[in-house]
Coordinates of C-alpha atoms and ligand atoms in Angstrom, one line a residue:
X1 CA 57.2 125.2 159.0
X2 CA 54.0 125.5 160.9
X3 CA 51.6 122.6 161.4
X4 CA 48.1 123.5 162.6
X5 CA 47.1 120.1 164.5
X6 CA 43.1 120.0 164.5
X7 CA 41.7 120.0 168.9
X8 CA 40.3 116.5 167.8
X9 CA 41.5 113.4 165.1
X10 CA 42.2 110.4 165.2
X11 CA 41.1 107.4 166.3
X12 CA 37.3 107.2 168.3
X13 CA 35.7 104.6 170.9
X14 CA 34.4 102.6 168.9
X15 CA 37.6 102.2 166.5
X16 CA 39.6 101.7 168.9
X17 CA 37.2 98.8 170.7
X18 CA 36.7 97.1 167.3
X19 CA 40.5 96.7 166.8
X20 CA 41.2 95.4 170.6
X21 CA 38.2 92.9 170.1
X22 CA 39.7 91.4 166.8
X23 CA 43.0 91.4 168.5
X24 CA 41.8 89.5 171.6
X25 CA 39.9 87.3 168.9
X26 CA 42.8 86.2 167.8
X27 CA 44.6 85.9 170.7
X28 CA 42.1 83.6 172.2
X29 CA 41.5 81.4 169.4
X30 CA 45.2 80.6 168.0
X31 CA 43.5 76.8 166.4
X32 CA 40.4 78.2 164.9
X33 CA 40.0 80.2 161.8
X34 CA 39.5 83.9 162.6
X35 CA 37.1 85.6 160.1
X36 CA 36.4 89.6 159.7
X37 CA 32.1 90.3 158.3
X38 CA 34.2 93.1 156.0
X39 CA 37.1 96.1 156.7
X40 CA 37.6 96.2 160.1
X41 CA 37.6 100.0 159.9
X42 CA 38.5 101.6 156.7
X43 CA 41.7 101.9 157.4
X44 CA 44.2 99.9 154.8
X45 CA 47.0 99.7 157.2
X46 CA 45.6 98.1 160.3
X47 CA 43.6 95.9 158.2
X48 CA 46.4 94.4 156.4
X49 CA 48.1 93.8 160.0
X50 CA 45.1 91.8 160.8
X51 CA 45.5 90.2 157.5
X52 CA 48.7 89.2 158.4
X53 CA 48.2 87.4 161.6
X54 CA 45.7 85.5 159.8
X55 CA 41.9 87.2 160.0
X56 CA 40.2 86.9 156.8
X57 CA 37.8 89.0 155.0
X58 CA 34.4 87.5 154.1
X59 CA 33.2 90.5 151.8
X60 CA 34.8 93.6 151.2
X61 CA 33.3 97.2 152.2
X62 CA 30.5 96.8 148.9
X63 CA 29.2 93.9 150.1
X64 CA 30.7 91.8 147.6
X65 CA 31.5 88.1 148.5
X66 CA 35.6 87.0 148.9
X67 CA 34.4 83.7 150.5
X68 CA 31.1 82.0 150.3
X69 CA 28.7 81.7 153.2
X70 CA 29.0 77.5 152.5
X71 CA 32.5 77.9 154.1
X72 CA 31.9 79.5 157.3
X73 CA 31.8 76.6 159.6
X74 CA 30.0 76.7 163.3
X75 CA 33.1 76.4 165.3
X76 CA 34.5 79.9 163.2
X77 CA 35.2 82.5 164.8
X78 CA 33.5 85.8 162.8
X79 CA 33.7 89.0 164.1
X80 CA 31.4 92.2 163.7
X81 CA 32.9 95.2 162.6
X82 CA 32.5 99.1 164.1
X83 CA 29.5 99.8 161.3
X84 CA 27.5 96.5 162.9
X85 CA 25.8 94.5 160.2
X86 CA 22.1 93.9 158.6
X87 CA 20.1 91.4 160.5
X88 CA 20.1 89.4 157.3
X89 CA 23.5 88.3 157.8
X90 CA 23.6 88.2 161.7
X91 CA 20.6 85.4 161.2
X92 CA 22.7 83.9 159.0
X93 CA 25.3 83.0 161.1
X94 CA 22.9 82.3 163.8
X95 CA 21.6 79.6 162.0
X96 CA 24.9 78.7 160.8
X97 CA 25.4 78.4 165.1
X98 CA 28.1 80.8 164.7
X99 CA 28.8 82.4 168.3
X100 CA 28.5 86.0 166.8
X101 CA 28.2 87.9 169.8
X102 CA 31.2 86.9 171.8
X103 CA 32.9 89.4 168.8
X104 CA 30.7 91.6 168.1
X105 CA 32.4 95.0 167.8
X106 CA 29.3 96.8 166.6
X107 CA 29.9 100.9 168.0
X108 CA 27.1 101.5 170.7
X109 CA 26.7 105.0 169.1
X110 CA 25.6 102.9 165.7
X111 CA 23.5 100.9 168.5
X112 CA 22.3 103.6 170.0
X113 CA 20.8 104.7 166.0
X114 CA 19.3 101.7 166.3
X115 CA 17.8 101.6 169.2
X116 CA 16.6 105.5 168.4
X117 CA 15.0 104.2 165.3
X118 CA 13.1 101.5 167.1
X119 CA 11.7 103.6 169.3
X120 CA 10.2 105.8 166.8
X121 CA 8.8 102.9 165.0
X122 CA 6.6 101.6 168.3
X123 CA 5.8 105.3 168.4
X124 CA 4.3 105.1 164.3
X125 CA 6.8 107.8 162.9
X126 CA 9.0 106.3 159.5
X127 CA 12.6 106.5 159.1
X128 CA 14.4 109.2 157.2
X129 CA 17.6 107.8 157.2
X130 CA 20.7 109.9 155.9
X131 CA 23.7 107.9 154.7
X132 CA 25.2 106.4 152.1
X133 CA 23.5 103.8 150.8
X134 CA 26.5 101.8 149.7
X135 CA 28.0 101.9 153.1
X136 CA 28.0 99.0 155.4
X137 CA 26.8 101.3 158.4
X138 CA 23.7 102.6 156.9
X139 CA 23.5 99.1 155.2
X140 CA 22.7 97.8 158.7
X141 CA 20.8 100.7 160.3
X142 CA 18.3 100.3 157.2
X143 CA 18.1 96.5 157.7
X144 CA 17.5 97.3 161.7
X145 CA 15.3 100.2 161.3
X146 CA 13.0 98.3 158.5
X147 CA 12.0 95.6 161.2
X148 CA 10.5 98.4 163.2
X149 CA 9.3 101.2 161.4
X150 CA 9.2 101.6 157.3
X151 CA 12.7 103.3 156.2
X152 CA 14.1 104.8 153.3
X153 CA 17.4 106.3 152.6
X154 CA 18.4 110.1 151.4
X155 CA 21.8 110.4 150.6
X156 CA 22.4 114.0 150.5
X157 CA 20.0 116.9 150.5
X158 CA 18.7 116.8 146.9
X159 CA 17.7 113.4 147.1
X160 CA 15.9 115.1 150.6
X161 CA 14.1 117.6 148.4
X162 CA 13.4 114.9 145.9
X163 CA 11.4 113.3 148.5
X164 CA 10.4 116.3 149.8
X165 CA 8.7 117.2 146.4
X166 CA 7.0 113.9 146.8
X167 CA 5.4 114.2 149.9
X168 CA 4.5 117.9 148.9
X169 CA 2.3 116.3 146.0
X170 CA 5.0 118.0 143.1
X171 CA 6.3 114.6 141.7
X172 CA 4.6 111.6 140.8
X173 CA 4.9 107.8 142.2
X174 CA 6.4 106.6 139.4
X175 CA 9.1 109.4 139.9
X176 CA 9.7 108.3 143.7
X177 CA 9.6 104.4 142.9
X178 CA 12.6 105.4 140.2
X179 CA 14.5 107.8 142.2
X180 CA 14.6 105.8 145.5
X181 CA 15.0 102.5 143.9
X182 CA 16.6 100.0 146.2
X183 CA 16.6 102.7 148.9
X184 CA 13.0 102.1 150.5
X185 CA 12.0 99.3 152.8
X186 CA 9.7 96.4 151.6
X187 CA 6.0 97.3 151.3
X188 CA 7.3 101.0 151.6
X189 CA 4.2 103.4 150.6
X190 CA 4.9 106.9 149.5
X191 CA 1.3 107.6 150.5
X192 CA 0.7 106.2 153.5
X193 CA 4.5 106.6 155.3
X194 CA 5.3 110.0 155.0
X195 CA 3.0 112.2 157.0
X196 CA 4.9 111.1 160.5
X197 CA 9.0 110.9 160.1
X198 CA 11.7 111.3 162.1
X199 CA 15.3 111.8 160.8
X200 CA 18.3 109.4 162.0
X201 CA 21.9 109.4 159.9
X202 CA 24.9 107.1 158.8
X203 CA 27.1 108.0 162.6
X204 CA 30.4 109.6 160.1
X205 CA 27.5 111.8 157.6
X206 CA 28.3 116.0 158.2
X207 CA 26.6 116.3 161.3
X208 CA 26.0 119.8 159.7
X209 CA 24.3 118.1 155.9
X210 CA 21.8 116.1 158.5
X211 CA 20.4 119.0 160.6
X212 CA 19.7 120.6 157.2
X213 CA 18.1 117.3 156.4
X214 CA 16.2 117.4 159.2
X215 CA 15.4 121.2 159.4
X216 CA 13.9 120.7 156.0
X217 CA 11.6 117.9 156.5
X218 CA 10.6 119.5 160.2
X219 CA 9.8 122.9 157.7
X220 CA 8.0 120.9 155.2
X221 CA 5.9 119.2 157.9
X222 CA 4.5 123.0 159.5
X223 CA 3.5 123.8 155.8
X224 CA 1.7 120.5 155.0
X225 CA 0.1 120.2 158.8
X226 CA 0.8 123.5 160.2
X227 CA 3.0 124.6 163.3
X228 CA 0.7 123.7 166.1
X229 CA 1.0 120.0 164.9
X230 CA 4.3 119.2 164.4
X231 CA 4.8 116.9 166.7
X232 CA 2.4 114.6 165.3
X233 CA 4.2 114.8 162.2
X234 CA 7.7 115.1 162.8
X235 CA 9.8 113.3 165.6
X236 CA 13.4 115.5 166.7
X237 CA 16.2 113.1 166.5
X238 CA 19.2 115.7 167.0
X239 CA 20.5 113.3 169.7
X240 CA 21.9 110.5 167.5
X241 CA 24.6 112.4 165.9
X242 CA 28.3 110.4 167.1
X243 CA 30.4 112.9 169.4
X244 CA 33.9 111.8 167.7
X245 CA 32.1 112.6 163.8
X246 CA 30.9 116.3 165.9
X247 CA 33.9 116.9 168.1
X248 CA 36.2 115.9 164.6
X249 CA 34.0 118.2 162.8
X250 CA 33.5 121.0 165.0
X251 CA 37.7 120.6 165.2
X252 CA 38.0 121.1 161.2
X253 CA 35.5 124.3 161.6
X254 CA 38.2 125.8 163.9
X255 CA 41.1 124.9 161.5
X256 CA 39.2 127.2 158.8
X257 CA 39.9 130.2 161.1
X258 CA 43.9 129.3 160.3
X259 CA 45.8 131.9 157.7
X260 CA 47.1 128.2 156.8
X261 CA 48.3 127.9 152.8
X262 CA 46.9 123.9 152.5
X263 CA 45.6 121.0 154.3
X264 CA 46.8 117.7 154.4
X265 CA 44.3 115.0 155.3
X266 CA 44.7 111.8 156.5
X267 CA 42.6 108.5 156.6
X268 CA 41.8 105.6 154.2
X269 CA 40.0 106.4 151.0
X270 CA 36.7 104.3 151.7
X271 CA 36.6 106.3 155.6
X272 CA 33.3 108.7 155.2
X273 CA 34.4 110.3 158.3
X274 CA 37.8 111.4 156.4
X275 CA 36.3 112.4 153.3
X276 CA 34.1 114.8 155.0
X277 CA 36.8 116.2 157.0
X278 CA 38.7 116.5 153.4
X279 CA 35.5 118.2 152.0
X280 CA 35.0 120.5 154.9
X281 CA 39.2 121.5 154.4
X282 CA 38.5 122.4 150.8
X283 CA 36.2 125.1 151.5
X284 CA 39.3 127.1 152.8
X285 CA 42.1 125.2 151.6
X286 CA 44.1 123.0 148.3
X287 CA 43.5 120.0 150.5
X288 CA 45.4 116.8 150.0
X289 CA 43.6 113.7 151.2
X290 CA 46.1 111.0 151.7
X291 CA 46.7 107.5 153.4
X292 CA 50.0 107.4 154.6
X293 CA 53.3 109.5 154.2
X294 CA 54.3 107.6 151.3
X295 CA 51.8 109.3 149.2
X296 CA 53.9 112.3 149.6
X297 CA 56.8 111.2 146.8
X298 CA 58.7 114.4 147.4
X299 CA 58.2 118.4 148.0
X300 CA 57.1 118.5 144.3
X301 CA 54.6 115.6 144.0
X302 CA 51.6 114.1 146.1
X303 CA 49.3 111.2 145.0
X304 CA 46.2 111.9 147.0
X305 CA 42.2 110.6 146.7
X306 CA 39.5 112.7 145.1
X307 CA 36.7 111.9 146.9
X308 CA 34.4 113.5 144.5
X309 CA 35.4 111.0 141.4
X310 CA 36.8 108.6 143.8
X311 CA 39.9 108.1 142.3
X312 CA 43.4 109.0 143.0
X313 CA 45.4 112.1 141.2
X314 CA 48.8 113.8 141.2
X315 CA 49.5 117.2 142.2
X316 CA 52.7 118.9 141.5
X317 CA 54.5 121.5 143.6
X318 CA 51.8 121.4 146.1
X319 CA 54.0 122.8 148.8
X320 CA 53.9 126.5 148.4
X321 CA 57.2 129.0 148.3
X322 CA 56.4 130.4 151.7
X323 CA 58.1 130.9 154.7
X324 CA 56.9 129.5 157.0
X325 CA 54.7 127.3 154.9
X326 CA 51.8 126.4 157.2
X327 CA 50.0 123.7 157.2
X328 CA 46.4 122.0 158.6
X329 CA 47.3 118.8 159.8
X330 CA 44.4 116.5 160.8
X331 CA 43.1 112.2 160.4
X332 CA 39.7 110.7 160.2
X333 CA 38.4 108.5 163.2
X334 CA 39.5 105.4 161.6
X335 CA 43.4 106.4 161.2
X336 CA 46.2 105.7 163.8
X337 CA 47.7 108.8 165.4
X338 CA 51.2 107.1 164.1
X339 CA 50.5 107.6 160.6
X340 CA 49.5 111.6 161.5
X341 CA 53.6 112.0 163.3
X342 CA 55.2 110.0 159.7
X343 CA 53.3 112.5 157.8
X344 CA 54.6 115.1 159.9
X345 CA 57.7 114.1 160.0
X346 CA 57.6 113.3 156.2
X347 CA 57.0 116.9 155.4
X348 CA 60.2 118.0 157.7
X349 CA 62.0 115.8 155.7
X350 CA 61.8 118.7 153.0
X351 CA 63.1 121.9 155.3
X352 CA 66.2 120.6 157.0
X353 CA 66.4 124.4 158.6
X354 CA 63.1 123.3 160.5
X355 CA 63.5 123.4 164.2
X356 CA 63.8 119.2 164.8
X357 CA 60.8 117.5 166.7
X358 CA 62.6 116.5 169.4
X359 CA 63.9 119.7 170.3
X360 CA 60.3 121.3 170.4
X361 CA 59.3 118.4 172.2
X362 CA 61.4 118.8 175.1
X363 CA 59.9 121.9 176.0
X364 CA 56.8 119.5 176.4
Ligands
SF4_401 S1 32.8 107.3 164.3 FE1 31.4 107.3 166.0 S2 29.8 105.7 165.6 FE2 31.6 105.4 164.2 S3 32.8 103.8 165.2 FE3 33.6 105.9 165.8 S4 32.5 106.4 167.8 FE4 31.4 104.7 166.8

């Protein structure tokens, strides 16, 4: 067997600060009642740890409500996740004279979005902001953004050239009031926010799906205003890309180089970051995307996520009749570098001729 392990996976900065936070949370607060805003990270395991030792969820990753706002008491501890939250609901629990920042685990590279939004919104441009608009990240860069500059949301490049058509003067308001529905901030006017944008994303988006975003709108802006006036019409944001989404990304670009015969993928099914890592893998590769080892049921069956109809499927004989079979090995930022060696060691469990770990360890 070969395994091709991907330069960078695995856990980033601000996963790994978010989980030592809620730990410490609970540490320190052994009488009180620990609450979580939503999934730690989206990673099933390590929130059903937390689960365990007693956190509880207030919503889940959706927004949807496990346990009403009425039962979250002052002296509660409530803790912030990775993505941050909307101001909406840190107010909330302001008012409520919840402590919030003592536990606040919001990333500083989704702060420092932030903080890049609101300094194009003093300097008059509007938000472009790609990202699902689903996802609790972009959720609370919207809500952030909105206070300072008007914001909408693209999701993916043809909602980018939907807008663009707009702004072009090729669809009508009624078009862009029905396709961005629920995606613009309040007061939001197609007419009088578009001639001065700047693009920020969702940190975990394809850092390579945003530049195109951005290089479209920065392309749109020379033809509408012409070259010599771009910057008047267009602000360059290329800084607030995450490095762990690049450096995990640019890492699965390198893996595509491999002669390997499939990719194995693994993260939890809600982690963006893992699904793009999955979808850049399945230009080259059959790619698998799985949660833990246990998915892999034996060398003639895997259950594993389709991220495209978001649901799970089975694939038989997905190991090939090669030898060596090779393999692309690689996580998402939200998933434990243990659950990457029980994979591994998963697969050896199917070639007992396989040189053992240890043994090509020791030369280590
Ligand atoms: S993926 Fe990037 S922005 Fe998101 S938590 Fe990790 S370091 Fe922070």
């Amino acid at each position: 067997m070969v395994f091709y392990l991907a330069r960078h996976f695995g856990f980033c900065y601000g996963v790994e600060n978010a989980i030592e936070i809620s730990y410490k949370a609970l540490e320190e607060n052994p009488s009180k009642r620990v609450f979580l805003l939503s999934q730690m990270i989206h990673n099933q395991e390590v929130n059903r740890d937390l689960q365990n030792r007693g956190i509880r969820f207030i919503m889940d990753t959706d927004g949807r409500q496990f346990i009403p706002w009425e039962e979250i008491r002052p002296e509660d501890v409530v803790i912030i996740p990775a993505f941050g939250t909307t101001l909406e609901i840190e107010n909330l629990l302001l008012d409520k004279g919840v402590e919030v920042q003592k536990y606040n685990t919001t990333c500083p590279f989704v702060e420092k979005v932030w903080n890049r939004a609101e300094k194009l919104g003093v300097e008059k441009y509007s938000i472009i902001i790609h990202g699902k608009p689903g996802h609790e990240e972009t959720r609370a860069t919207f809500s952030h953004s909105s206070k300072d500059a008007p914001s909408i949301i693209v999701r993916d490049m043809d909602d980018a050239v939907q807008l663009g058509n707009y702004m072009l003067g090729h669809s009508s308001r009624e078009t862009f009031f029905a396709k961005f529905d629920g995606k613009f901030s309040t007061g939001f006017d197609p007419d009088r926010n578009l001639s001065r944008v700047g693009v920020v994303n969702q940190t975990t988006m394809l850092a390579t799906e945003t530049q195109g975003i951005a290089d479209y709108f920065r392309q749109l802006m020379v033809e509408k205003y012409g070259a010599e006036n771009i910057q008047d019409h267009f602000a360059d944001t290329r800084d607030t890309l995450c490095y762990a989404t690049n450096d995990n990304q640019d890492a699965t670009y390198e893996l595509l180089e491999t002669d390997a015969h499939l990719a194995i993928v693994v993260g939890g099914y809600n982690s963006s970051n893992t699904s793009h890592i999955a979808e850049l893998c399945a230009r080259k590769f059959p790619t698998y995307f799985i949660n833990s080892e246990a998915e892999i049921r034996s060398p003639a069956e895997i259950h594993h996520f389709d991220y495209h109809n978001k649901q799970k499927i089975v694939t038989p004989n997905f190991l090939p009749g090669k030898d060596p079979v090779k393999i692309v090995l690689t996580s998402g930022a939200s998933c434990p570098d243990t659950l990457v060696d029980r994979v591994l060691l998963r697969l050896l469990e199917f070639f007992p001729e396989a040189k053992p770990v240890d043994a090509l360890l020791a030369v280590w």
